[in-house]
Tab-separated table of C-alpha atoms in Angstrom:
chain	number	residue	atom	x	y	z
A	1392	MET	CA	60.550	-26.898	17.839
A	1393	THR	CA	58.116	-29.818	17.529
A	1394	ALA	CA	54.860	-29.267	19.400
A	1395	PRO	CA	53.960	-31.818	22.104
A	1396	THR	CA	50.703	-32.444	20.230
A	1397	THR	CA	52.487	-33.632	17.072
A	1398	ILE	CA	51.711	-37.214	16.063
A	1399	ARG	CA	55.009	-39.073	16.219
A	1400	ALA	CA	53.833	-42.500	15.098
A	1401	LEU	CA	50.833	-44.387	13.740
A	1402	THR	CA	50.907	-48.164	14.270
A	1403	VAL	CA	48.509	-51.009	13.534
A	1404	ALA	CA	48.275	-54.602	14.774
A	1405	PRO	CA	45.837	-57.492	14.248
A	1406	LEU	CA	43.086	-57.818	16.852
A	1407	ASP	CA	41.554	-61.269	16.428
A	1408	ILE	CA	38.945	-62.147	19.056
A	1409	PRO	CA	36.904	-65.383	19.052
A	1410	LEU	CA	33.141	-65.276	19.543
A	1411	HIS	CA	31.118	-67.470	21.895
A	1412	GLU	CA	29.127	-68.555	18.828
A	1413	PRO	CA	28.872	-67.405	15.191
A	1414	PHE	CA	27.348	-63.953	14.692
A	1415	GLY	CA	24.967	-64.602	11.825
A	1416	ILE	CA	23.125	-62.139	9.600
A	1417	ALA	CA	21.179	-62.674	6.375
A	1418	SER	CA	24.300	-62.425	4.197
A	1419	GLY	CA	26.689	-64.564	6.248
A	1420	ALA	CA	28.241	-65.270	9.634
A	1421	GLN	CA	31.423	-64.486	11.528
A	1422	GLU	CA	33.071	-66.817	14.075
A	1423	VAL	CA	36.094	-64.644	14.868
A	1424	ALA	CA	36.192	-60.852	14.963
A	1425	ARG	CA	39.169	-60.159	12.696
A	1426	ASN	CA	39.724	-56.549	13.643
A	1427	LEU	CA	42.690	-54.186	13.925
A	1428	LEU	CA	44.069	-52.089	16.766
A	1429	VAL	CA	45.458	-48.698	15.760
A	1430	ALA	CA	47.585	-46.514	18.021
A	1431	VAL	CA	48.900	-42.984	17.617
A	1432	GLU	CA	51.643	-41.622	19.839
A	1433	LEU	CA	52.277	-37.922	20.359
A	1434	THR	CA	55.701	-36.420	20.919
A	1435	ASP	CA	54.857	-35.917	24.603
A	1436	GLY	CA	54.204	-39.667	24.955
A	1437	THR	CA	50.397	-39.535	24.983
A	1438	ARG	CA	48.871	-42.552	23.243
A	1439	GLY	CA	45.458	-42.866	21.664
A	1440	TYR	CA	43.783	-46.067	20.468
A	1441	GLY	CA	41.302	-46.917	17.739
A	1442	GLU	CA	39.748	-50.073	16.347
A	1443	ALA	CA	38.880	-51.140	12.816
A	1444	ALA	CA	36.156	-53.799	12.667
A	1445	PRO	CA	35.615	-54.820	9.038
A	1446	PHE	CA	32.692	-57.217	8.540
A	1447	PRO	CA	32.924	-58.968	5.137
A	1448	ALA	CA	29.351	-60.311	5.347
A	1449	PHE	CA	28.064	-56.748	5.755
A	1450	ASN	CA	29.903	-54.790	3.061
A	1451	GLY	CA	32.749	-56.941	1.735
A	1452	GLU	CA	35.451	-55.114	3.671
A	1453	THR	CA	38.218	-57.387	5.037
A	1454	GLN	CA	40.939	-57.126	7.643
A	1455	ASP	CA	43.617	-57.045	4.934
A	1456	MET	CA	41.878	-54.189	3.115
A	1457	ALA	CA	41.616	-52.127	6.286
A	1458	HIS	CA	45.223	-52.894	7.245
A	1459	ALA	CA	46.525	-51.691	3.881
A	1460	ALA	CA	44.420	-48.530	4.105
A	1461	ILE	CA	45.766	-47.679	7.563
A	1462	LEU	CA	49.365	-48.135	6.443
A	1463	ALA	CA	48.665	-45.894	3.439
A	1464	ALA	CA	47.578	-43.129	5.838
A	1465	ARG	CA	50.879	-42.971	7.723
A	1466	SER	CA	52.364	-40.235	5.567
A	1467	LEU	CA	49.275	-38.077	6.156
A	1468	VAL	CA	48.992	-38.698	9.893
A	1469	GLU	CA	52.583	-38.821	11.124
A	1470	GLY	CA	53.907	-35.322	11.654
A	1471	ALA	CA	50.426	-33.786	11.813
A	1472	ASP	CA	49.133	-31.979	14.889
A	1473	VAL	CA	46.464	-33.925	16.765
A	1474	ARG	CA	44.576	-30.667	17.374
A	1475	GLU	CA	43.899	-30.560	13.622
A	1476	TRP	CA	41.875	-33.778	13.864
A	1477	ARG	CA	39.112	-32.648	11.504
A	1478	ARG	CA	41.539	-31.620	8.749
A	1479	ILE	CA	43.226	-35.016	8.982
A	1480	ALA	CA	39.898	-36.848	8.940
A	1481	LEU	CA	38.636	-34.953	5.900
A	1482	ALA	CA	41.782	-35.891	3.968
A	1483	LEU	CA	41.483	-39.638	4.633
A	1484	PRO	CA	38.823	-40.552	2.010
A	1485	ALA	CA	41.073	-39.394	-0.842
A	1486	LEU	CA	43.811	-41.888	0.047
A	1487	PRO	CA	44.098	-44.995	-2.176
A	1488	GLY	CA	42.090	-47.961	-0.935
A	1489	MET	CA	40.708	-46.141	2.106
A	1490	THR	CA	37.908	-48.018	3.885
A	1491	GLY	CA	35.240	-47.037	6.376
A	1492	SER	CA	36.648	-49.055	9.261
A	1493	ALA	CA	40.157	-47.712	8.626
A	1494	ARG	CA	38.827	-44.147	8.743
A	1495	CYS	CA	37.039	-44.941	11.980
A	1496	ALA	CA	40.128	-46.469	13.597
A	1497	ILE	CA	42.438	-43.606	12.646
A	1498	GLU	CA	39.981	-40.868	13.622
A	1499	THR	CA	39.253	-42.634	16.912
A	1500	ALA	CA	42.927	-42.970	17.818
A	1501	ILE	CA	43.547	-39.299	17.043
A	1502	LEU	CA	40.549	-38.090	19.057
A	1503	ASP	CA	41.446	-40.423	21.910
A	1504	ALA	CA	44.962	-38.966	22.075
A	1505	LEU	CA	43.603	-35.414	21.909
A	1506	THR	CA	41.035	-35.919	24.671
A	1507	ARG	CA	43.312	-38.028	26.881
A	1508	ARG	CA	45.883	-35.265	26.768
A	1509	ALA	CA	43.186	-32.725	27.656
A	1510	ARG	CA	41.804	-34.997	30.435
A	1511	LEU	CA	38.389	-34.767	28.758
A	1512	PRO	CA	36.042	-37.779	28.497
A	1513	LEU	CA	35.060	-38.521	24.927
A	1514	TRP	CA	31.352	-38.367	25.822
A	1515	ALA	CA	31.926	-34.787	26.999
A	1516	PHE	CA	33.832	-33.958	23.797
A	1517	PHE	CA	30.773	-35.022	21.779
A	1518	GLY	CA	28.474	-32.777	23.794
A	1519	GLY	CA	27.921	-34.206	27.264
A	1520	ALA	CA	24.173	-34.709	26.794
A	1521	ALA	CA	24.163	-37.961	28.798
A	1522	THR	CA	26.450	-40.549	30.366
A	1523	SER	CA	24.263	-43.612	29.847
A	1524	LEU	CA	22.272	-45.401	27.152
A	1525	GLU	CA	19.800	-48.288	27.005
A	1526	THR	CA	20.911	-50.872	24.442
A	1527	ASP	CA	19.147	-53.780	22.833
A	1528	VAL	CA	20.709	-57.238	22.659
A	1529	THR	CA	20.723	-59.155	19.378
A	1530	ILE	CA	19.506	-62.638	18.550
A	1531	THR	CA	21.449	-63.677	15.457
A	1532	THR	CA	20.229	-65.981	12.695
A	1533	GLY	CA	19.625	-69.627	13.612
A	1534	SER	CA	16.988	-72.099	14.716
A	1535	VAL	CA	13.685	-71.466	16.468
A	1536	THR	CA	14.890	-73.281	19.579
A	1537	ALA	CA	18.100	-71.255	19.730
A	1538	ALA	CA	16.132	-68.024	19.314
A	1539	ALA	CA	13.813	-68.820	22.221
A	1540	ARG	CA	16.730	-69.842	24.414
A	1541	ALA	CA	18.597	-66.621	23.588
A	1542	ALA	CA	15.515	-64.528	24.340
A	1543	GLN	CA	15.181	-66.131	27.768
A	1544	ALA	CA	18.812	-65.296	28.542
A	1545	ILE	CA	18.396	-61.709	27.343
A	1546	VAL	CA	15.330	-61.133	29.500
A	1547	ALA	CA	17.155	-62.650	32.481
A	1548	ARG	CA	19.833	-59.957	32.062
A	1549	GLY	CA	17.202	-57.271	32.523
A	1550	VAL	CA	17.289	-56.152	28.874
A	1551	THR	CA	14.000	-54.763	27.550
A	1552	THR	CA	14.699	-54.517	23.793
A	1553	ILE	CA	15.553	-57.503	21.598
A	1554	LYS	CA	16.893	-57.172	18.070
A	1555	ILE	CA	16.203	-60.160	15.816
A	1556	LYS	CA	18.321	-60.937	12.765
A	1557	ILE	CA	16.096	-62.310	9.999
A	1558	GLY	CA	16.296	-63.172	6.314
A	1559	ALA	CA	18.719	-66.114	6.416
A	1560	GLY	CA	16.267	-69.025	6.384
A	1561	ASP	CA	16.336	-72.215	8.458
A	1562	PRO	CA	19.848	-73.682	8.856
A	1563	ASP	CA	18.367	-77.109	9.700
A	1564	ALA	CA	15.948	-77.364	6.772
A	1565	THR	CA	16.634	-79.016	3.426
A	1566	THR	CA	14.307	-76.520	1.745
A	1567	ILE	CA	14.792	-73.004	3.059
A	1568	ARG	CA	11.516	-71.162	3.659
A	1569	THR	CA	12.802	-67.878	4.981
A	1570	MET	CA	9.582	-66.079	5.834
A	1571	GLU	CA	7.927	-68.989	7.633
A	1572	HIS	CA	11.120	-69.672	9.564
A	1573	ASP	CA	11.483	-66.038	10.589
A	1574	LEU	CA	7.847	-65.925	11.661
A	1575	ALA	CA	8.329	-68.987	13.871
A	1576	ARG	CA	11.455	-67.495	15.442
A	1577	ILE	CA	9.799	-64.135	16.157
A	1578	VAL	CA	6.709	-65.764	17.666
A	1579	ALA	CA	8.894	-68.008	19.849
A	1580	ILE	CA	10.824	-64.971	21.060
A	1581	ARG	CA	7.623	-63.073	21.803
A	1582	ASP	CA	6.268	-66.044	23.750
A	1583	VAL	CA	9.229	-66.072	26.169
A	1584	ALA	CA	9.663	-62.272	26.202
A	1585	PRO	CA	6.099	-60.924	25.910
A	1586	THR	CA	6.902	-57.414	27.174
A	1587	ALA	CA	10.125	-56.885	25.220
A	1588	ARG	CA	10.348	-54.276	22.478
A	1589	LEU	CA	11.236	-56.139	19.256
A	1590	ILE	CA	13.406	-54.812	16.420
A	1591	LEU	CA	13.653	-56.758	13.150
A	1592	ASP	CA	16.875	-56.529	11.148
A	1593	GLY	CA	16.612	-57.847	7.617
A	1594	ASN	CA	20.194	-57.067	6.539
A	1595	CYS	CA	18.914	-56.804	2.940
A	1596	GLY	CA	17.329	-60.277	3.104
A	1597	TYR	CA	13.775	-59.423	1.976
A	1598	THR	CA	11.947	-57.831	-0.922
A	1599	ALA	CA	9.396	-55.142	-0.120
A	1600	PRO	CA	6.380	-57.383	-0.918
A	1601	ASP	CA	7.742	-60.185	1.269
A	1602	ALA	CA	8.522	-57.761	4.094
A	1603	LEU	CA	4.910	-56.557	3.991
A	1604	ARG	CA	3.657	-60.148	4.030
A	1605	LEU	CA	5.833	-60.875	7.069
A	1606	LEU	CA	4.320	-57.873	8.855
A	1607	ASP	CA	0.844	-59.150	7.952
A	1608	MET	CA	1.619	-62.573	9.425
A	1609	LEU	CA	3.088	-61.025	12.563
A	1610	GLY	CA	-0.074	-58.948	12.921
A	1611	VAL	CA	-2.147	-62.133	13.078
A	1612	HIS	CA	-0.108	-63.012	16.176
A	1613	GLY	CA	-0.519	-59.538	17.647
A	1614	ILE	CA	3.127	-58.606	17.065
A	1615	VAL	CA	4.016	-55.089	15.905
A	1616	PRO	CA	7.795	-54.516	15.730
A	1617	ALA	CA	9.179	-51.273	17.096
A	1618	LEU	CA	11.438	-50.995	14.026
A	1619	PHE	CA	12.182	-52.800	10.757
A	1620	GLU	CA	15.836	-52.217	9.937
A	1621	GLN	CA	17.121	-52.554	6.351
A	1622	PRO	CA	14.474	-55.027	5.180
A	1623	VAL	CA	15.482	-54.794	1.505
A	1624	ALA	CA	18.624	-54.698	-0.610
A	1625	LYS	CA	21.081	-51.846	-0.154
A	1626	ASP	CA	20.216	-50.220	-3.492
A	1627	ASP	CA	16.447	-50.825	-3.328
A	1628	GLU	CA	15.492	-47.305	-2.294
A	1629	GLU	CA	12.078	-47.693	-3.883
A	1630	GLY	CA	11.469	-50.735	-1.678
A	1631	LEU	CA	12.424	-48.770	1.413
A	1632	ARG	CA	10.168	-45.907	0.365
A	1633	ARG	CA	7.270	-48.280	-0.310
A	1634	LEU	CA	7.538	-49.832	3.161
A	1635	THR	CA	7.945	-46.463	4.856
A	1636	ALA	CA	4.907	-45.037	3.068
A	1637	THR	CA	2.648	-47.729	4.540
A	1638	ARG	CA	3.309	-46.337	8.045
A	1639	ARG	CA	2.998	-49.912	9.349
A	1640	VAL	CA	6.223	-49.746	11.359
A	1641	PRO	CA	9.181	-47.344	11.405
A	1642	VAL	CA	11.762	-48.311	8.768
A	1643	ALA	CA	15.511	-47.816	9.206
A	1644	ALA	CA	18.327	-47.640	6.675
A	1645	ASP	CA	21.598	-49.359	7.560
A	1646	GLU	CA	23.443	-50.780	4.561
A	1647	SER	CA	21.751	-48.070	2.463
A	1648	VAL	CA	23.347	-45.209	4.433
A	1649	ALA	CA	27.136	-45.292	4.375
A	1650	SER	CA	27.783	-41.591	3.773
A	1651	ALA	CA	26.349	-38.128	4.270
A	1652	THR	CA	25.393	-38.150	0.590
A	1653	ASP	CA	23.334	-41.300	1.158
A	1654	ALA	CA	21.691	-39.731	4.205
A	1655	ALA	CA	20.741	-36.571	2.324
A	1656	ARG	CA	19.234	-38.545	-0.560
A	1657	LEU	CA	17.212	-40.852	1.707
A	1658	ALA	CA	15.928	-37.863	3.665
A	1659	ARG	CA	15.059	-35.888	0.532
A	1660	ASN	CA	13.143	-38.843	-0.935
A	1661	ALA	CA	11.314	-39.716	2.314
A	1662	ALA	CA	12.649	-43.251	1.972
A	1663	VAL	CA	13.032	-44.095	5.680
A	1664	ASP	CA	12.109	-42.981	9.182
A	1665	VAL	CA	15.428	-43.798	10.869
A	1666	LEU	CA	19.119	-43.646	9.950
A	1667	ASN	CA	21.422	-46.219	11.548
A	1668	ILE	CA	24.812	-44.615	12.141
A	1669	LYS	CA	27.765	-46.970	12.398
A	1670	LEU	CA	31.132	-45.319	12.808
A	1671	MET	CA	32.725	-48.282	11.009
A	1672	LYS	CA	30.889	-47.392	7.807
A	1673	CYS	CA	32.326	-43.915	7.377
A	1674	GLY	CA	34.377	-42.678	10.343
A	1675	ILE	CA	33.496	-40.133	12.992
A	1676	VAL	CA	33.504	-36.860	11.060
A	1677	GLU	CA	31.127	-38.114	8.371
A	1678	ALA	CA	28.951	-39.759	11.027
A	1679	LEU	CA	28.570	-36.342	12.654
A	1680	ASP	CA	27.356	-35.022	9.293
A	1681	ILE	CA	24.846	-37.879	8.973
A	1682	ALA	CA	23.487	-37.125	12.440
A	1683	ALA	CA	23.099	-33.454	11.533
A	1684	ILE	CA	21.241	-34.324	8.318
A	1685	ALA	CA	18.886	-36.642	10.204
A	1686	ARG	CA	18.067	-34.007	12.797
A	1687	THR	CA	17.487	-31.348	10.149
A	1688	ALA	CA	15.200	-33.661	8.170
A	1689	GLY	CA	13.243	-34.825	11.208
A	1690	LEU	CA	14.495	-38.408	10.985
A	1691	HIS	CA	15.189	-40.503	14.058
A	1692	LEU	CA	18.674	-41.731	14.922
A	1693	MET	CA	20.010	-45.191	15.667
A	1694	ILE	CA	23.543	-46.083	16.733
A	1695	GLY	CA	24.927	-49.512	15.863
A	1696	GLY	CA	28.148	-51.281	15.032
A	1697	MET	CA	29.836	-54.216	13.345
A	1698	VAL	CA	31.324	-57.087	15.392
A	1699	GLU	CA	33.318	-54.776	17.635
A	1700	SER	CA	35.219	-55.066	20.890
A	1701	LEU	CA	34.726	-52.909	23.951
A	1702	LEU	CA	37.024	-50.245	22.450
A	1703	ALA	CA	35.047	-49.365	19.334
A	1704	MET	CA	31.705	-49.888	21.057
A	1705	THR	CA	32.681	-47.468	23.838
A	1706	VAL	CA	33.462	-44.845	21.206
A	1707	SER	CA	30.033	-45.317	19.614
A	1708	ALA	CA	28.405	-45.064	23.042
A	1709	CYS	CA	30.263	-41.803	23.723
A	1710	PHE	CA	29.212	-40.535	20.273
A	1711	ALA	CA	25.515	-41.251	20.890
A	1712	ALA	CA	25.289	-40.344	24.572
A	1713	GLY	CA	27.346	-37.197	24.145
A	1714	GLN	CA	25.108	-35.826	21.389
A	1715	GLY	CA	21.850	-37.227	22.725
A	1716	GLY	CA	18.681	-37.902	20.762
A	1717	PHE	CA	19.358	-41.487	19.655
A	1718	ARG	CA	16.038	-43.344	19.811
A	1719	PHE	CA	17.491	-46.784	19.035
A	1720	VAL	CA	20.734	-48.134	20.506
A	1721	ASP	CA	22.346	-51.383	19.306
A	1722	LEU	CA	25.723	-51.593	21.043
A	1723	ASP	CA	25.942	-55.173	22.241
A	1724	THR	CA	28.658	-57.028	20.320
A	1725	PRO	CA	31.214	-57.084	23.183
A	1726	LEU	CA	28.761	-59.468	24.869
A	1727	PHE	CA	29.309	-61.949	22.002
A	1728	LEU	CA	33.113	-61.998	22.305
A	1729	ALA	CA	34.822	-64.799	24.227
A	1730	GLU	CA	37.665	-62.507	25.322
A	1731	ASN	CA	38.104	-58.876	26.339
A	1732	PRO	CA	41.707	-57.752	25.712
A	1733	PHE	CA	41.120	-54.305	27.233
A	1734	ASP	CA	40.774	-52.469	30.509
A	1735	GLY	CA	38.483	-49.486	31.060
A	1736	GLY	CA	35.731	-48.090	28.879
A	1737	MET	CA	31.996	-48.454	29.245
A	1738	THR	CA	30.292	-50.936	31.548
A	1739	TYR	CA	27.076	-52.925	31.111
A	1740	HIS	CA	24.412	-53.148	33.808
A	1741	GLY	CA	21.678	-55.237	32.222
A	1742	GLY	CA	20.650	-53.188	29.203
A	1743	THR	CA	22.205	-49.988	30.556
A	1744	ILE	CA	25.531	-48.736	29.203
A	1745	ASP	CA	27.346	-46.617	31.788
A	1746	LEU	CA	30.069	-44.141	30.768
A	1747	THR	CA	30.642	-42.451	34.127
A	1748	LEU	CA	33.901	-44.287	34.881
A	1749	ILE	CA	35.593	-42.777	31.806
A	1750	GLU	CA	37.857	-39.935	32.920
A	1751	ALA	CA	39.719	-39.099	29.701
A	1752	GLY	CA	39.361	-40.111	26.060
A	1753	HIS	CA	37.365	-43.286	25.586
A	1754	GLY	CA	39.187	-44.773	28.555
A	1755	VAL	CA	40.039	-48.112	26.916
A	1756	THR	CA	43.618	-49.420	27.155
A	1757	PRO	CA	45.073	-52.712	25.821
A	1758	ARG	CA	46.045	-55.200	28.512
A	1759	SER	CA	48.869	-56.640	26.436
A	1760	PRO	CA	51.927	-54.525	25.569
A	1761	ALA	CA	52.015	-56.419	22.277
A	1762	LEU	CA	48.886	-54.590	21.157
């Protein structure tokens, strides 16, 4: 007899959500979140949902690539028992064309079904350390005027940490002078938000010498960032190590840490102070391994995401709050989306993310039956 916890079906559908304005980073911008909604259904009718949020400007992964990878996983997932979630997750990377966001979506849907059926909130499944987090809000690449205006709006929301995307240059200039433009943007933000904690995110846009020069110029203005995230190219581990060794500011790896193997190498080589975990880079099971490596090595933890809806961001919030110990939280992209196609999940109160309304699973359900 088939167990009620058997996965009867795995389905996937496009989840295209427009943004209020382009989400720009050093390597490109996104005007529409071209994501995917994944659902698993158990034989007892329980449904679990996951989201894939590929971000081509970040790592080259596209919606079509993630879609194909999810379809390729059907033979592995359908007929499996949801209680064997870790075994399923560990088998995903070996499938042809598997991507990080596809792994995340499938693992999320499976864990959501498991914990919904058990009437267990996902934050409790991950450890129950906390039910709230304090997130930053991001100012994406753009002009000095737009940066100052965005900072004013962020402060008005009651948010105390601002993350600044840098490294893209001036979109209005005929000759791009990246460092000078970034300096002007950061100073303008500081001027309208003098008490805010500032995080710089280079998204691979700087070299180590230029990153140090930027810090020197910021110092002239009395600005010391709380964190410098991925200032240099993904494969420039020596550049990361050089910046970290100066002890000027804490340095975080993002693009450079997409697996537990990456995390172990960065920790062993003292290349960074902080590891930015994004479930979309590697899925949940491997993200748990990265967190364990960071704790063992004495590195600090950051939780972030791609351009994700409330569904995926709620899962990341449950992951971080449930385990505890995340010093930096960057879970703001639902605020950039022009639509929310879901009910339930986490809620924002200024910079506070509240998970207390979640009663089972991640608590997010599509509003449309077509999803």
